Amino acid sequence: MRKKNIFKETLLVSQEDMALLLHVNKSQWAMFEIGERDLPNDAKLKLAKLLAVATALQEGQQKTDQEILQEGKINELLNKYINDNYIKQLSTLRKLETIQRKYHEALRTHHFICLLQNDNEISTKHQTLLQDMSNKAKNTMERHGLHVQLDYEVKLKTLQYEEKLLKKRLKKSDSA
């Protein structure tokens, strides 16, 4: 009959350490674990106390200083991520607004030039100038086009979703 090693699964306690805690040798403890040998009564009493402590740990007790320190580090890191995310959102939003503004300016310029080019009274010299202006507007529209705007919109939405996840995790960490 094989016995379950509670301590090895729930705690980082080696066979050597357990044997030392119970004042038995390692082979005695190892054979007890696999059900081939019994322990002395005083070792059984110590084992019962250790099992009671292990059970109490599983039921949840006061947090240790180390746990509180680790949770503090998590909260610090989450707050840093939230702040970094906020800066990235602002930067992405500004870039998106700039790209949208330049695109719409170029689009209005292109429409304006199209209207002027239809005027028969414009000289060839002015037609060449209008063509150059039209090319500049088209290039600007391409560099700041709807596909580029979509890319920034997706980045912004991703950052906003990440922010929600970080805040949710921070709230969960605060309530724990």
XYZ file of N, CA and C in Angstrom:
528
model
N 0.846 -1.181 0.000
C 0.000 0.000 0.000
C 0.892 1.245 0.000
N 0.679 2.104 -0.929
C 1.512 3.289 -1.102
C 0.820 4.483 -0.453
N 1.562 5.243 0.372
C 1.006 6.419 1.044
C 1.322 7.665 0.228
N 0.447 8.634 0.350
C 0.626 9.902 -0.358
C 1.542 10.813 0.451
N 2.487 11.430 -0.197
C 3.409 12.341 0.470
C 2.826 13.755 0.415
N 2.106 14.135 1.423
C 1.453 15.442 1.477
C 2.472 16.569 1.393
N 3.519 16.458 2.153
C 4.491 17.539 2.243
C 5.255 17.763 0.949
N 5.536 16.725 0.249
C 6.289 16.863 -0.991
C 5.444 17.565 -2.054
N 4.137 17.360 -2.028
C 3.258 17.963 -3.025
C 2.863 19.389 -2.669
N 2.683 19.695 -1.402
C 2.195 21.017 -1.035
C 3.279 21.939 -0.506
N 4.377 21.370 -0.027
C 5.474 22.166 0.504
C 6.783 21.705 -0.120
N 7.762 22.535 -0.044
C 9.080 22.153 -0.550
C 9.892 21.532 0.579
N 9.486 20.324 0.975
C 10.163 19.621 2.061
C 10.741 18.331 1.493
N 12.055 18.218 1.556
C 12.705 17.015 1.032
C 12.588 15.881 2.049
N 12.910 14.675 1.606
C 12.908 13.527 2.519
C 13.904 13.752 3.651
N 15.062 14.310 3.323
C 16.068 14.573 4.361
C 15.537 15.537 5.414
N 14.908 16.619 4.946
C 14.375 17.615 5.883
C 13.277 17.021 6.757
N 12.399 16.237 6.158
C 11.314 15.636 6.926
C 11.875 14.668 7.970
N 12.862 13.895 7.576
C 13.481 12.956 8.520
C 14.098 13.722 9.691
N 14.748 14.842 9.405
C 15.336 15.661 10.470
C 14.263 16.238 11.389
N 13.169 16.703 10.801
C 12.078 17.259 11.610
C 11.476 16.209 12.549
N 11.404 14.979 12.080
C 10.790 13.908 12.867
C 11.802 13.143 13.725
N 13.068 13.494 13.617
C 14.151 12.811 14.348
C 14.214 11.320 14.009
N 14.121 11.042 12.702
C 14.303 9.679 12.208
C 15.315 9.762 11.063
N 15.829 8.629 10.621
C 16.754 8.707 9.495
C 15.967 8.703 8.183
N 16.652 9.095 7.123
C 16.005 9.259 5.823
C 15.375 7.959 5.328
N 16.042 6.856 5.513
C 15.502 5.589 5.026
C 14.226 5.201 5.782
N 14.166 5.521 7.093
C 12.942 5.243 7.859
C 11.775 6.036 7.266
N 12.036 7.309 7.001
C 10.974 8.162 6.455
C 10.578 7.689 5.055
N 11.550 7.375 4.218
C 11.272 6.924 2.854
C 10.435 5.644 2.871
N 10.768 4.729 3.757
C 10.008 3.474 3.831
C 8.608 3.726 4.406
N 8.479 4.684 5.306
C 7.156 5.031 5.835
C 6.285 5.610 4.721
N 6.892 6.461 3.882
C 6.151 7.083 2.783
C 5.557 6.048 1.840
N 6.286 5.002 1.595
C 5.770 3.997 0.653
C 4.993 2.883 1.350
N 4.839 3.016 2.668
C 4.009 2.082 3.409
C 4.684 0.787 3.794
N 5.984 0.733 3.788
C 6.696 -0.504 4.129
C 7.229 -0.504 5.553
N 7.089 0.594 6.263
C 7.613 0.652 7.616
C 6.808 1.668 8.422
N 6.750 1.443 9.721
C 6.045 2.361 10.615
C 7.069 3.299 11.262
N 6.579 4.388 11.841
C 7.437 5.341 12.543
C 7.321 5.139 14.048
N 8.338 5.551 14.799
C 8.215 5.528 16.256
C 7.092 6.470 16.702
N 6.531 6.229 17.893
C 5.388 7.014 18.368
C 5.692 8.508 18.461
N 6.873 8.878 18.978
C 7.188 10.301 19.086
C 7.274 10.948 17.698
N 7.750 10.212 16.705
C 7.794 10.722 15.329
C 6.382 10.864 14.767
N 5.489 9.907 15.120
C 4.094 10.000 14.670
C 3.403 11.232 15.259
N 3.685 11.540 16.533
C 3.108 12.735 17.162
C 3.589 14.006 16.466
N 4.890 14.064 16.174
C 5.435 15.224 15.463
C 4.820 15.328 14.069
N 4.654 14.191 13.424
C 4.053 14.176 12.096
C 2.612 14.678 12.165
N 1.875 14.288 13.181
C 0.487 14.744 13.348
C 0.446 16.265 13.498
N 1.396 16.818 14.278
C 1.455 18.272 14.449
C 1.792 18.964 13.126
N 2.723 18.386 12.388
C 3.087 18.960 11.092
C 1.915 18.914 10.104
N 1.176 17.809 10.136
C -0.010 17.695 9.274
C -1.058 18.732 9.663
N -1.218 18.984 10.972
C -2.174 19.997 11.428
C -1.760 21.377 10.923
N -0.462 21.669 10.988
C 0.037 22.956 10.485
C -0.167 23.054 8.973
N 0.131 21.971 8.260
C -0.041 21.964 6.803
C -1.506 22.158 6.427
N -2.408 21.533 7.169
C -3.845 21.690 6.923
C -4.278 23.120 7.176
N -3.761 23.712 8.254
C -4.088 25.107 8.564
C -3.600 26.032 7.454
N -2.450 25.730 6.885
C -1.933 26.533 5.772
C -2.864 26.471 4.575
N -3.373 25.271 4.313
C -4.264 25.095 3.172
C -5.581 25.825 3.385
N -6.013 25.978 4.637
C -7.276 26.654 4.924
C -7.114 28.160 4.887
N -5.892 28.644 4.839
C -5.632 30.076 4.706
C -5.485 30.757 6.046
N -4.311 31.308 6.270
C -4.045 32.046 7.495
C -3.619 33.457 7.136
N -3.133 34.183 8.118
C -2.632 35.529 7.904
C -1.512 35.507 6.869
N -1.450 36.565 6.088
C -0.381 36.672 5.103
C 0.930 36.978 5.799
N 1.978 36.381 5.289
C 3.302 36.640 5.845
C 3.846 37.945 5.266
N 4.893 38.469 5.885
C 5.531 39.685 5.393
C 6.014 39.501 3.960
N 6.498 38.310 3.657
C 6.999 38.029 2.305
C 5.862 38.081 1.283
N 4.708 37.531 1.651
C 3.554 37.578 0.739
C 3.105 39.017 0.516
N 3.066 39.797 1.581
C 2.669 41.201 1.475
C 3.667 41.962 0.607
N 4.948 41.687 0.786
C 5.993 42.315 -0.022
C 5.815 41.958 -1.506
N 5.553 40.681 -1.777
C 5.363 40.246 -3.167
C 4.131 40.901 -3.794
N 3.045 40.987 -3.032
C 1.835 41.639 -3.540
C 2.091 43.114 -3.806
N 2.884 43.746 -2.939
C 3.252 45.145 -3.152
C 4.039 45.320 -4.437
N 4.947 44.390 -4.709
C 5.727 44.446 -5.943
C 4.821 44.274 -7.162
N 3.851 43.376 -7.048
C 2.903 43.173 -8.147
C 2.118 44.454 -8.397
N 1.609 45.071 -7.323
C 0.840 46.304 -7.481
C 1.692 47.419 -8.087
N 2.936 47.505 -7.647
C 3.865 48.505 -8.187
C 4.060 48.284 -9.685
N 4.284 47.039 -10.063
C 4.492 46.712 -11.468
C 3.231 46.979 -12.294
N 2.080 46.605 -11.757
C 0.826 46.861 -12.475
C 0.607 48.357 -12.666
N 0.877 49.151 -11.637
C 0.731 50.604 -11.759
C 1.694 51.168 -12.796
N 2.912 50.632 -12.848
C 3.883 51.071 -13.863
C 3.354 50.731 -15.257
N 2.837 49.513 -15.419
C 2.285 49.114 -16.711
C 1.105 50.011 -17.102
N 0.264 50.347 -16.141
C -0.890 51.208 -16.425
C -0.417 52.590 -16.856
N 0.581 53.143 -16.170
C 1.115 54.454 -16.545
C 1.761 54.418 -17.926
N 2.554 53.382 -18.190
C 3.179 53.237 -19.512
C 2.109 53.110 -20.595
N 1.083 52.358 -20.303
C -0.013 52.165 -21.241
C -0.696 53.504 -21.536
N -0.915 54.306 -20.501
C -1.560 55.610 -20.660
C -0.736 56.504 -21.589
N 0.579 56.505 -21.395
C 1.462 57.313 -22.246
C 1.401 56.820 -23.689
N 1.407 55.509 -23.874
C 1.318 54.938 -25.224
C -0.018 55.293 -25.872
N -1.101 55.272 -25.080
C -2.407 55.638 -25.621
C -2.424 57.087 -26.083
N -1.885 57.978 -25.248
C -1.849 59.400 -25.626
C -1.031 59.605 -26.898
N 0.121 58.960 -26.976
C 0.978 59.085 -28.144
C 0.277 58.557 -29.395
N -0.341 57.398 -29.275
C -1.043 56.794 -30.410
C -2.220 57.660 -30.842
N -2.950 58.195 -29.873
C -4.087 59.058 -30.192
C -3.626 60.328 -30.913
N -2.543 60.922 -30.442
C -2.015 62.131 -31.109
C -1.581 61.820 -32.535
N -0.899 60.708 -32.716
C -0.474 60.322 -34.060
C -1.676 60.087 -34.958
N -2.683 59.400 -34.427
C -3.898 59.142 -35.201
C -4.573 60.451 -35.594
N -4.709 61.372 -34.656
C -5.343 62.663 -34.954
C -4.548 63.442 -35.990
N -3.228 63.411 -35.901
C -2.381 64.100 -36.881
C -2.547 63.487 -38.262
N -2.526 62.172 -38.316
C -2.684 61.468 -39.592
C -4.057 61.770 -40.200
N -5.104 61.749 -39.372
C -6.451 62.046 -39.867
C -6.538 63.483 -40.391
N -5.948 64.413 -39.646
C -5.983 65.826 -40.058
C -5.266 65.996 -41.394
N -4.069 65.422 -41.540
C -3.314 65.548 -42.786
C -4.040 64.881 -43.955
N -4.668 63.758 -43.687
C -5.405 63.063 -44.731
C -6.570 63.930 -45.226
N -7.320 64.488 -44.277
C -8.486 65.310 -44.666
C -8.061 66.607 -45.346
N -6.941 67.184 -44.923
C -6.419 68.376 -45.603
C -6.052 68.031 -47.043
N -5.372 66.926 -47.231
C -4.975 66.495 -48.574
C -6.200 66.159 -49.416
N -7.185 65.543 -48.813
C -8.410 65.201 -49.538
C -9.132 66.463 -50.003
N -9.249 67.447 -49.108
C -9.893 68.725 -49.493
C -9.085 69.422 -50.592
N -7.770 69.379 -50.481
C -6.909 69.984 -51.505
C -7.123 69.291 -52.844
N -7.175 67.971 -52.806
C -7.396 67.203 -54.041
C -8.741 67.573 -54.686
N -9.796 67.667 -53.881
C -11.113 68.065 -54.422
C -11.057 69.475 -55.003
N -10.393 70.359 -54.329
C -10.263 71.750 -54.785
C -9.545 71.798 -56.134
N -8.455 71.033 -56.247
C -7.675 71.012 -57.489
C -8.491 70.410 -58.619
N -9.255 69.367 -58.316
C -10.113 68.746 -59.338
C -11.117 69.757 -59.892
N -11.668 70.570 -59.030
C -12.612 71.600 -59.478
C -11.911 72.641 -60.346
N -10.709 73.046 -59.942
C -9.964 74.043 -60.712
C -9.519 73.500 -62.063
N -9.136 72.242 -62.121
C -8.661 71.654 -63.382
C -9.765 71.572 -64.418
N -11.006 71.563 -63.981
C -12.133 71.509 -64.917
C -12.426 72.881 -65.528
N -11.787 73.908 -64.975
C -11.981 75.263 -65.508
C -11.157 75.408 -66.786
N -11.829 75.750 -67.913
C -11.165 75.848 -69.211
C -10.309 77.088 -69.348
N -10.439 78.046 -68.452
C -9.716 79.301 -68.578
C -8.337 79.250 -67.923
N -7.940 78.127 -67.354
C -6.653 78.011 -66.679
C -5.575 77.729 -67.723
N -4.485 78.451 -67.620
C -3.387 78.311 -68.584
C -2.657 76.985 -68.378
N -1.838 76.633 -69.366
C -1.046 75.405 -69.303
C -0.068 75.467 -68.141
N 0.497 76.644 -67.919
C 1.434 76.835 -66.813
C 0.743 76.527 -65.486
N -0.461 77.000 -65.324
C -1.219 76.765 -64.099
C -1.684 75.304 -64.013
N -1.965 74.722 -65.170
C -2.356 73.303 -65.186
C -1.210 72.443 -64.641
N 0.032 72.779 -65.015
C 1.202 72.043 -64.533
C 1.342 72.214 -63.024
N 1.149 73.439 -62.576
C 1.213 73.720 -61.133
C 0.124 72.937 -60.389
N -1.096 72.930 -60.941
C -2.196 72.183 -60.320
C -1.898 70.681 -60.293
N -1.255 70.198 -61.343
C -0.911 68.770 -61.392
C 0.109 68.440 -60.298
N 1.092 69.316 -60.109
C 2.077 69.111 -59.037
C 1.394 69.119 -57.670
N 0.483 70.071 -57.490
C -0.248 70.156 -56.211
C -1.101 68.904 -56.006
N -1.704 68.436 -57.082
C -2.527 67.229 -57.006
C -1.679 66.015 -56.623
N -0.486 65.912 -57.212
C 0.413 64.802 -56.885
C 0.836 64.840 -55.412
N 1.127 66.040 -54.906
C 1.486 66.174 -53.488
C 0.325 65.732 -52.595
N -0.870 66.143 -52.960
C -2.054 65.781 -52.171
C -2.270 64.265 -52.194
N -2.094 63.659 -53.372
C -2.264 62.203 -53.495
C -1.218 61.464 -52.656
N 0.031 61.946 -52.698
C 1.084 61.325 -51.895
C 0.783 61.439 -50.404
N 0.313 62.593 -50.000
C -0.046 62.787 -48.586
C -1.202 61.879 -48.206
N -2.180 61.756 -49.097
C -3.315 60.873 -48.816
C -2.859 59.421 -48.703
N -1.877 59.037 -49.494
C -1.370 57.663 -49.437
C -0.600 57.429 -48.131
N 0.247 58.385 -47.757
C 1.034 58.233 -46.523
C 0.161 58.257 -45.272
N -0.967 58.952 -45.351
C -1.849 59.101 -44.184
C -3.244 58.539 -44.472
N -3.291 57.556 -45.340
C -4.557 57.010 -45.808
C -5.341 56.248 -44.746
N -6.471 55.785 -45.166
C -7.383 55.081 -44.271
C -6.761 53.803 -43.725
N -5.904 53.142 -44.514
C -5.249 51.924 -44.042
C -4.271 52.239 -42.910
N -3.593 53.381 -42.985
C -2.676 53.787 -41.910
C -3.484 54.176 -40.673
N -4.587 54.870 -40.902
C -5.458 55.260 -39.788
C -6.010 54.024 -39.079
N -6.391 53.035 -39.847
C -6.901 51.795 -39.265
C -5.847 51.136 -38.379
N -4.613 51.152 -38.837
C -3.529 50.569 -38.049
C -3.435 51.256 -36.678
N -3.482 52.561 -36.656
C -3.418 53.288 -35.385
C -4.678 53.098 -34.544
N -5.825 52.974 -35.193
C -7.061 52.722 -34.453
C -7.002 51.366 -33.753
N -6.469 50.366 -34.453
C -6.331 49.028 -33.859
C -5.347 49.075 -32.694
N -4.226 49.783 -32.870
C -3.257 49.924 -31.781
C -3.903 50.587 -30.569
N -4.677 51.620 -30.806
C -5.332 52.330 -29.713
C -6.335 51.438 -28.996
N -7.139 50.705 -29.743
C -8.112 49.787 -29.134
C -7.407 48.696 -28.333
N -6.294 48.201 -28.859
C -5.523 47.174 -28.158
C -4.992 47.719 -26.841
N -4.475 48.936 -26.868
C -3.978 49.570 -25.639
C -5.104 49.797 -24.638
N -6.277 50.185 -25.126
C -7.421 50.396 -24.239
C -7.862 49.079 -23.603
N -7.840 48.007 -24.378
C -8.190 46.689 -23.837
C -7.148 46.243 -22.818
N -5.882 46.458 -23.145
C -4.805 46.115 -22.206
C -4.980 46.888 -20.899
N -5.353 48.154 -21.001
C -5.580 48.975 -19.804
C -6.693 48.375 -18.932
N -7.770 47.940 -19.558
C -8.861 47.315 -18.805
C -8.376 46.068 -18.078
N -7.595 45.245 -18.770
C -7.074 44.021 -18.155
C -6.146 44.345 -16.985
N -5.279 45.328 -17.165
C -4.358 45.708 -16.094
C -5.112 46.252 -14.880
N -6.107 47.094 -15.125
C -6.885 47.653 -14.012
C -7.690 46.570 -13.305
N -8.208 45.632 -14.075
C -8.945 44.507 -13.480
C -8.016 43.681 -12.607
N -6.808 43.420 -13.103
C -5.822 42.646 -12.329
C -5.386 43.397 -11.083
N -5.237 44.723 -11.189
C -4.857 45.537 -10.032
C -5.975 45.528 -8.995
N -7.217 45.628 -9.455
C -8.352 45.585 -8.526
C -8.431 44.232 -7.820
N -8.187 43.165 -8.585
C -8.179 41.816 -8.027
C -7.065 41.685 -6.995
N -5.910 42.249 -7.305
C -4.762 42.187 -6.395
C -5.021 42.993 -5.124
N -5.683 44.136 -5.264
C -5.998 44.964 -4.099
C -7.005 44.306 -3.156
N -7.955 43.566 -3.758
C -9.000 42.945 -2.939
C -8.539 41.619 -2.306
N -7.434 41.071 -2.798
C -6.940 39.786 -2.258
C -6.284 39.944 -0.909
